[in-house]
Short mmCIF file of C-alpha atoms and ligand atoms in Angstrom, two decimals:
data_model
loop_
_atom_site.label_atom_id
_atom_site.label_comp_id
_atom_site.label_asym_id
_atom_site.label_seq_id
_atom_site.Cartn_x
_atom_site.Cartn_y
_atom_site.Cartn_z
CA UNK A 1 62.13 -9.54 -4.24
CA UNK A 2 61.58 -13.04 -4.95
CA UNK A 3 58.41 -14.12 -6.79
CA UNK A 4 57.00 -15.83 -4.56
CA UNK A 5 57.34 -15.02 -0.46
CA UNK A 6 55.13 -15.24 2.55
CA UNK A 7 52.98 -13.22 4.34
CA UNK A 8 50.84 -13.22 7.32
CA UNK A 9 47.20 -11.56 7.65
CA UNK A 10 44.95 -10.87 10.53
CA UNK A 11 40.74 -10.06 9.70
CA UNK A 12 39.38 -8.50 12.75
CA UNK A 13 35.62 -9.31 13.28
CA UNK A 14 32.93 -9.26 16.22
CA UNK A 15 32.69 -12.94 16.84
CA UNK A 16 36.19 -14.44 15.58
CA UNK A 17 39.47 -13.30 13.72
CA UNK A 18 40.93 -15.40 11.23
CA UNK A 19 44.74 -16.02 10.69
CA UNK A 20 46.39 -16.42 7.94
CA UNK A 21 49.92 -17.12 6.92
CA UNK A 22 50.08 -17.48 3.01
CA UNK A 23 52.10 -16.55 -0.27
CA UNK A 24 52.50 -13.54 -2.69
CA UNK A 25 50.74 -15.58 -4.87
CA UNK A 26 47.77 -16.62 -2.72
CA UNK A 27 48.23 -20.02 -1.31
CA UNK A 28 47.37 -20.73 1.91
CA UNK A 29 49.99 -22.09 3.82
CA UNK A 30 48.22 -22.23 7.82
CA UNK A 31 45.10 -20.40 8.67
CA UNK A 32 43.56 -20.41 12.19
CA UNK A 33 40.73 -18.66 13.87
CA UNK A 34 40.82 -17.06 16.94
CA UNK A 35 37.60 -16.10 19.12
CA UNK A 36 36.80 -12.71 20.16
CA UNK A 37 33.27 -12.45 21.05
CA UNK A 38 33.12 -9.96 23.65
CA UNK A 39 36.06 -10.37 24.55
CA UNK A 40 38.99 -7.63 25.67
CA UNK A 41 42.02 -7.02 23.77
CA UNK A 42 44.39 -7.65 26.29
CA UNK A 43 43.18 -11.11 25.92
CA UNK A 44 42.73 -11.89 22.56
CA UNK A 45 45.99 -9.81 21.45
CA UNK A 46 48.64 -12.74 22.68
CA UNK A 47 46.18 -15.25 21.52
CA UNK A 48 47.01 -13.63 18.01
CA UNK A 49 50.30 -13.51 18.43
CA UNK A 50 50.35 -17.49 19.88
CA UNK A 51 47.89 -18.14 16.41
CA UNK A 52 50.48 -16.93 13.85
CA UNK A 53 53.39 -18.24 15.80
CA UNK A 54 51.98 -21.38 15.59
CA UNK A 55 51.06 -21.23 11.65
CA UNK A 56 54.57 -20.01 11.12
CA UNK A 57 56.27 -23.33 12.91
CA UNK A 58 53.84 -25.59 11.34
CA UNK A 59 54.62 -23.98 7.81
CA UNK A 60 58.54 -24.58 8.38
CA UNK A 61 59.23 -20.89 8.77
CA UNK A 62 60.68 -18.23 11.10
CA UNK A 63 59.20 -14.89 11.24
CA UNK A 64 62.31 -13.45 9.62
CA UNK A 65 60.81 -15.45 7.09
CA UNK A 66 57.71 -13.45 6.43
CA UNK A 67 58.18 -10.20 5.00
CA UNK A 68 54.83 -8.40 6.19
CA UNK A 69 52.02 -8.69 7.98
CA UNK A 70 48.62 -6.87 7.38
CA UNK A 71 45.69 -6.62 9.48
CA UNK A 72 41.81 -5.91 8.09
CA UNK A 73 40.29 -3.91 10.72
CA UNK A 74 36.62 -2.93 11.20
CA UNK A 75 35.83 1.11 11.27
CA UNK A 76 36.25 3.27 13.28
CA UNK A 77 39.72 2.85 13.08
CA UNK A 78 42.63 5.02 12.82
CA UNK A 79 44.52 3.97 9.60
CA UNK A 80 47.60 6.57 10.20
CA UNK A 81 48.70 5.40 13.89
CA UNK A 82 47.05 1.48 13.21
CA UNK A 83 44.82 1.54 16.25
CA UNK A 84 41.13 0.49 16.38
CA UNK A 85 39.52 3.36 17.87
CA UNK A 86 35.21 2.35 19.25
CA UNK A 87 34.07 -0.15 16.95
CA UNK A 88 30.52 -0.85 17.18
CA UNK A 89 30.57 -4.41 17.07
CA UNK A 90 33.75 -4.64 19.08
CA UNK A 91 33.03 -2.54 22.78
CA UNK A 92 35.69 -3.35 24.63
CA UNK A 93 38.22 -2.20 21.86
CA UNK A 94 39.24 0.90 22.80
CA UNK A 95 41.95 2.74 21.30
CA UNK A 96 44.24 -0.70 20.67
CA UNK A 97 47.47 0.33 19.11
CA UNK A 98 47.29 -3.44 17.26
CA UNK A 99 49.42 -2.88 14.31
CA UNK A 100 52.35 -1.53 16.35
CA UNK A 101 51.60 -4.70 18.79
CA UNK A 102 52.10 -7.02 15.83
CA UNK A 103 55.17 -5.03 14.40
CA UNK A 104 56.38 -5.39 18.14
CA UNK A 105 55.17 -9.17 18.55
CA UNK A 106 56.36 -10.56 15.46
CA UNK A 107 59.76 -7.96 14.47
CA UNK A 108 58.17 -7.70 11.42
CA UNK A 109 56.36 -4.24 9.27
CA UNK A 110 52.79 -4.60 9.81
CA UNK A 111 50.12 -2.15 7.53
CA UNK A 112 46.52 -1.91 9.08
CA UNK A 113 43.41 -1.32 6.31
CA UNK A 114 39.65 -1.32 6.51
CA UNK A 115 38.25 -4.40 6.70
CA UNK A 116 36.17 -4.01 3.36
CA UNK A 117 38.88 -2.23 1.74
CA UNK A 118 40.64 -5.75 2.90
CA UNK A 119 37.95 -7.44 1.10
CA UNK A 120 38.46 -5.33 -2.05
CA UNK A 121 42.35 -6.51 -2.05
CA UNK A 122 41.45 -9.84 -1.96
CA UNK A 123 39.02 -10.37 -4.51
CA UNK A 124 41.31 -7.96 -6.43
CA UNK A 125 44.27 -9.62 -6.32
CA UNK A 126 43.11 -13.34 -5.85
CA UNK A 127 39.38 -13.73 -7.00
CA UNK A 128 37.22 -12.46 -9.34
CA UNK A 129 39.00 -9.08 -10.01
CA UNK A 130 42.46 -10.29 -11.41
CA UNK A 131 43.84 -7.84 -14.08
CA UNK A 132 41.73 -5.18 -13.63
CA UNK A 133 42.57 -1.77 -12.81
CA UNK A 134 38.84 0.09 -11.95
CA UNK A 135 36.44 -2.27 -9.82
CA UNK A 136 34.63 -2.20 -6.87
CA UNK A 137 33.84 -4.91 -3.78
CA UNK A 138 30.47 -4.67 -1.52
CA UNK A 139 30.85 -6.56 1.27
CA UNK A 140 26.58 -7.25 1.44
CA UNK A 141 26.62 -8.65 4.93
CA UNK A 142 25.10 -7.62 7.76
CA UNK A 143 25.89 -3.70 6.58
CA UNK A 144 26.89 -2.63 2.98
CA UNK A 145 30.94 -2.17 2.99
CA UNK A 146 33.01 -1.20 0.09
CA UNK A 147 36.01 -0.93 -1.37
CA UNK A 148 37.13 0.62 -4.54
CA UNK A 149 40.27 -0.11 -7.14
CA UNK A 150 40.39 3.16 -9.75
CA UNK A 151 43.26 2.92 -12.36
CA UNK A 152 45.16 0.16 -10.41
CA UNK A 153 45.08 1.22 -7.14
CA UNK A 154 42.86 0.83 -3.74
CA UNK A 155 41.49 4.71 -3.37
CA UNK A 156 41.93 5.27 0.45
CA UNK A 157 41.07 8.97 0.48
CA UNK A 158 42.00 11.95 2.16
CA UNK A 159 41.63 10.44 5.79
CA UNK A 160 41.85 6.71 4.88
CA UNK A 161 38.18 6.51 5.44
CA UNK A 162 36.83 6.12 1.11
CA UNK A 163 34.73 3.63 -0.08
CA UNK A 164 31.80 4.12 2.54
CA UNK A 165 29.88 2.38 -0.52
CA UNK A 166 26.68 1.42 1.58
CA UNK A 167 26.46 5.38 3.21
CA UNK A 168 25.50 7.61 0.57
CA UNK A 169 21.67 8.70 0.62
CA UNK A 170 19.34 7.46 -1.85
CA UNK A 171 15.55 8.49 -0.02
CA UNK A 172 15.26 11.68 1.56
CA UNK A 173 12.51 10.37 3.71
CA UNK A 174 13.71 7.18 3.94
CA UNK A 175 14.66 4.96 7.32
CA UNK A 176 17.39 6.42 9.64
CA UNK A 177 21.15 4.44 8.90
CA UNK A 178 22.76 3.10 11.94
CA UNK A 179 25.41 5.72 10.64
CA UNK A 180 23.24 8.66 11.56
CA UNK A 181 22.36 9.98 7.90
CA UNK A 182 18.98 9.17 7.00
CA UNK A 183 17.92 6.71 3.73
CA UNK A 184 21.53 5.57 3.60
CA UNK A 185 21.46 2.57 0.71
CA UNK A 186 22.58 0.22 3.80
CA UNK A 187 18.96 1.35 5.33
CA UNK A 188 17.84 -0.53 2.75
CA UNK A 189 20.09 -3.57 2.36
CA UNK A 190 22.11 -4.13 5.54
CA UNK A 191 21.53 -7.12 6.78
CA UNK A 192 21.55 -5.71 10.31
CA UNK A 193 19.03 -3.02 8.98
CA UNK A 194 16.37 -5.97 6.97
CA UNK A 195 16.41 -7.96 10.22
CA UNK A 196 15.17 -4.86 12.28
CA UNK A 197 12.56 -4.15 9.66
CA UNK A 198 11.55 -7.60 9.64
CA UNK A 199 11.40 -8.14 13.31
CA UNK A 200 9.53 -4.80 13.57
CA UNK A 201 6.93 -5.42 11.06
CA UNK A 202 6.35 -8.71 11.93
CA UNK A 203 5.64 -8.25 15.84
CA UNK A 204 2.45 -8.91 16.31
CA UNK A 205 2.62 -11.96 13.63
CA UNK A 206 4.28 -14.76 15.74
CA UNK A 207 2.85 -17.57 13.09
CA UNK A 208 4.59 -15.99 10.24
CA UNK A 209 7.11 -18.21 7.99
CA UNK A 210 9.88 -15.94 8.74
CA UNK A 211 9.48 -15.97 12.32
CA UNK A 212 9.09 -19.63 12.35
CA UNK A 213 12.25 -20.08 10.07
CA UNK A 214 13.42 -18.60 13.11
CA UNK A 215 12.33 -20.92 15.42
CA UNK A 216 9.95 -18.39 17.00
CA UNK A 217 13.36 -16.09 18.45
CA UNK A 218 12.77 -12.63 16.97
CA UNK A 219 16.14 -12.05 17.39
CA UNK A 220 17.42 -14.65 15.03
CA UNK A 221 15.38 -13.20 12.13
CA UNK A 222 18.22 -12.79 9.44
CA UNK A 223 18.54 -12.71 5.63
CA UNK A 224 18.69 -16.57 5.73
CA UNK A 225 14.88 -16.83 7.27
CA UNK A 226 14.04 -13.91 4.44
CA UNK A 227 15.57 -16.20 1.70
CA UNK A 228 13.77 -19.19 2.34
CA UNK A 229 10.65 -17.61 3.04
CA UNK A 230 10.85 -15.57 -0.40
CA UNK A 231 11.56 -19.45 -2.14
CA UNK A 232 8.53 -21.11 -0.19
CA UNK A 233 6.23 -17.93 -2.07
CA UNK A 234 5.41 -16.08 0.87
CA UNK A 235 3.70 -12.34 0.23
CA UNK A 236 5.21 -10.50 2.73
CA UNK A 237 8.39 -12.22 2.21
CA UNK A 238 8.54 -11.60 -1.56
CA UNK A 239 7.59 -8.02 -1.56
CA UNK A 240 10.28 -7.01 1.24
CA UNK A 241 13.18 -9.41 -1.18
CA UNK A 242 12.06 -7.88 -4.15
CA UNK A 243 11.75 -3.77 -2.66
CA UNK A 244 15.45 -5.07 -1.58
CA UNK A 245 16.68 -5.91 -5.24
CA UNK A 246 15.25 -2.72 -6.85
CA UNK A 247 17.18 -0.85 -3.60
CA UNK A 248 20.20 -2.80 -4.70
CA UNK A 249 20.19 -1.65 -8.49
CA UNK A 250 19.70 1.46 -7.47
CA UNK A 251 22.90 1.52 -4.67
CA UNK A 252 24.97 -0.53 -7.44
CA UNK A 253 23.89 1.71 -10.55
CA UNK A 254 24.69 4.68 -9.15
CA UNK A 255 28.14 3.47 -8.59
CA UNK A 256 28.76 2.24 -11.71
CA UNK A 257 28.01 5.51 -12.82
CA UNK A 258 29.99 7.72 -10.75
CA UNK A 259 33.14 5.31 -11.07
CA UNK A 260 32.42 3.72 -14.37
CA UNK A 261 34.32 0.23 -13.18
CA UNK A 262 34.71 -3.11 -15.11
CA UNK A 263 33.74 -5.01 -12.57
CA UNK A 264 31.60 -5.11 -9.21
CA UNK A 265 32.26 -7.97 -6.51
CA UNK A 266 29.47 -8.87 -4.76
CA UNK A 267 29.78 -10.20 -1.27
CA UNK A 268 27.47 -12.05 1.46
CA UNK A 269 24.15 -11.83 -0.05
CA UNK A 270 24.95 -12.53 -3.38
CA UNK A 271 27.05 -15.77 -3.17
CA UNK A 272 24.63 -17.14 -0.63
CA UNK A 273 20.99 -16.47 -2.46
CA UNK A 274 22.38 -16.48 -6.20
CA UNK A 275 20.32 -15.85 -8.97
CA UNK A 276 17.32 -15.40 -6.51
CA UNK A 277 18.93 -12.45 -5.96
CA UNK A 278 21.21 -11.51 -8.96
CA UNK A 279 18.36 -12.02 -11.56
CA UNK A 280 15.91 -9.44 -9.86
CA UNK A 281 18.86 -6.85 -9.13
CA UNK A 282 20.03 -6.95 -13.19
CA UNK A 283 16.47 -6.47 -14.15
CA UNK A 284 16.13 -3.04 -12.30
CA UNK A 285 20.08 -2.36 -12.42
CA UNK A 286 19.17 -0.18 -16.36
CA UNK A 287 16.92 2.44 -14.39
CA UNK A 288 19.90 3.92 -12.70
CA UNK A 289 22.93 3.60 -14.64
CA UNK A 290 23.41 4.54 -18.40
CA UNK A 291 23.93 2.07 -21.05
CA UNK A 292 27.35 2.17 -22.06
CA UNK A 293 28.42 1.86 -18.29
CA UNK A 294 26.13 -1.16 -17.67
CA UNK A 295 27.58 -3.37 -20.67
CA UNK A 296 30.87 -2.56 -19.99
CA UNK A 297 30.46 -3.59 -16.12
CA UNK A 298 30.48 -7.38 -15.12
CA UNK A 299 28.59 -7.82 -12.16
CA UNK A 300 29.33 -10.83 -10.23
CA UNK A 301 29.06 -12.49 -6.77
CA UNK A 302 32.33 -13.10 -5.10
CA UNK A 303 34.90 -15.87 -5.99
CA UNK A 304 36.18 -16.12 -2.62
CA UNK A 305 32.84 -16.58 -0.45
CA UNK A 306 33.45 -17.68 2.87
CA UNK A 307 36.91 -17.86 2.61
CA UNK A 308 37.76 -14.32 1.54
CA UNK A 309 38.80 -13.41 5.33
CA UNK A 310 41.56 -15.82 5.24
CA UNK A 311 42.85 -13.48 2.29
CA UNK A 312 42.31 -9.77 3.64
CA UNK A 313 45.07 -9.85 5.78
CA UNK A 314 47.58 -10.94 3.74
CA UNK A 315 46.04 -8.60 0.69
CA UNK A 316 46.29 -5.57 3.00
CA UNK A 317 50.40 -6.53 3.53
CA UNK A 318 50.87 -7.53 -0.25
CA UNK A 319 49.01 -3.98 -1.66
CA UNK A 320 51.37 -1.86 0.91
CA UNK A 321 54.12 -3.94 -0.77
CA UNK A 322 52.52 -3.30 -4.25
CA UNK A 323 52.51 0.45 -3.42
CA UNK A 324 56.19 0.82 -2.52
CA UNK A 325 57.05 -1.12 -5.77
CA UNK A 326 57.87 -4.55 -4.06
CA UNK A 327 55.02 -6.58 -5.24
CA UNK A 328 53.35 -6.93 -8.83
CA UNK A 329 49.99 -8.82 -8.87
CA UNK A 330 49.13 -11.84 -11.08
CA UNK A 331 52.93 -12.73 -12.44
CA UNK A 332 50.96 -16.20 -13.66
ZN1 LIG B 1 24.59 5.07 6.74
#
């Protein structure tokens, strides 16, 4: 196979799904976004197929042109037979056969992946994991996603569902996971799960910073009102960011020492409050993992940020290339 050849990606999420027709070697021909906000499928479906029509034309390209096309999906899903089963984010996705609709819609093989495992790919093959053959990626958003690469390859496990990185237990008595298993490290560091807490323990405390960061709508208190609460000093503020750091170390140390990586990706969270967050995490990170682990492990925030949907996709087609012995990573 040629060197260079292009692919097209689609990264299913709640609010939008982003596009993306690029190269084996990660450049971005066309992206677009497409909205799906409660939305149905039968809706947004041709929309997708109208989006990457249209980034194929505009790139100069038929789609006998693009070799594959690989879609990030958010769990539940049903990796085997490509369909998205009852995502919570997602209601009115039911059971949606979308990889075979693609395959169908565009004549072209189509591979479906979890959307974090998508995120994995990407930083793996095109950000801050190039060359290496054991890391891991946490998505840090509004949950804690993962994905894992051991010995050069993405482990998908026994029923495509590994790298539930944020759903392991780490408090026996600790707050009850959206997932249903209690003192899951996500409890601690979801996004979704620190708003709740926030809005919860602040309830009767209308004046506080946080609430006002969010203009007085307890539903809008996020991370972002946390962060800037934590940098104007406040108590409350500082105690909860800093009981979230120390939850962190604890979630990321016991990964490095159960898969003993070279690297660990950081998503959301870490890109967006920096060493506000990073400088905290490393000081309690040596209470959970041993030593020769932890100097052997880079920890880093992601290189692709925001832009690291536009990737998945096109990661999930180029690693199902990879697999079958058509693709090999990083020939620059
Ligand atoms: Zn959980």
């Amino acid at each position: 196979m040629a060197t260079s050849f292009p692919v097209l990606g689609f990264d299913i999420g709640g609010t939008k799904i982003a596009v993306c027709l690029g190269t084996s070697e990660g450049k971005i021909l066309a992206s677009g976004r497409v909205d799906n906000k409660e939305r149905h499928p039968d809706d947004v479906l041709p929309e997708l197929v109208a989006m990457g029509k249209k980034l194929i034309a505009e790139a100069g390209l038929k789609n006998s042109d693009i070799v594959a096309l690989g879609i990030g999906s958010p769990a539940p899903h049903d990796i085997p037979n490509g369909m998205i089963t009852t995502p919570t984010n997602m209601k009115k996705w039911v059971n949606v056969p979308i990889r075979d609709y693609l395959k169908n819609a565009f004549g072209i093989e189509a591979y479906m992946e979890n959307d974090a495992n998508a995120g994995a790919l990407a930083e793996w093959f095109f950000g801050a994991g190039k060359q290496c053959r054991n890391m891991l990626y946490l998505t840090m958003s509004t949950g804690i996603g993962g994905g894992i690469i051991t010995n050069g390859h993405l482990v998908q496990g026994h029923n495509f569902l590994a790298g539930e990185c944020g759903h392991f237990s780490i408090d026996l008595n600790g707050p009850m996971c959206n997932c249903g298993i209690r003192g899951c490290y996500e409890a601690y560091c979801g996004g979704r799960a620190l708003a709740m807490r926030m809005q919860r323990e602040l309830a009767d405390k209308p004046d506080h910073p946080i609430v006002k960061y969010a203009k007085g709508n307890y539903d809008d208190i996020d991370l972002v009102c946390l962060e800037k609460a934590v940098r104007d000093g406040d108590d409350y503020a500082c105690k909860l960011w800093d009981e979230m750091c120390l939850r962190n170390a604890q979630g990321i140390g016991s990964l490095i020492n159960i898969f003993n990586p070279e690297m660990i990706v950081l998503g959301t969270l870490a890109w967006a409050a920096g060493d506000l967050f990073m400088e905290p995490m490393f000081k309690y990170l040596p209470q959970f993992c041993w030593d020769v682990q932890l100097k052997s492990c880079k920890v880093i925030p992601s290189v692709l940020k925001r832009h690291i949907g536009e990737y998945a996709g096109i990661s999930v087609a180029l690693n199902c290339l990879y697999e079958q012995g058509r693709f090999q990573p990083w020939q620059n």
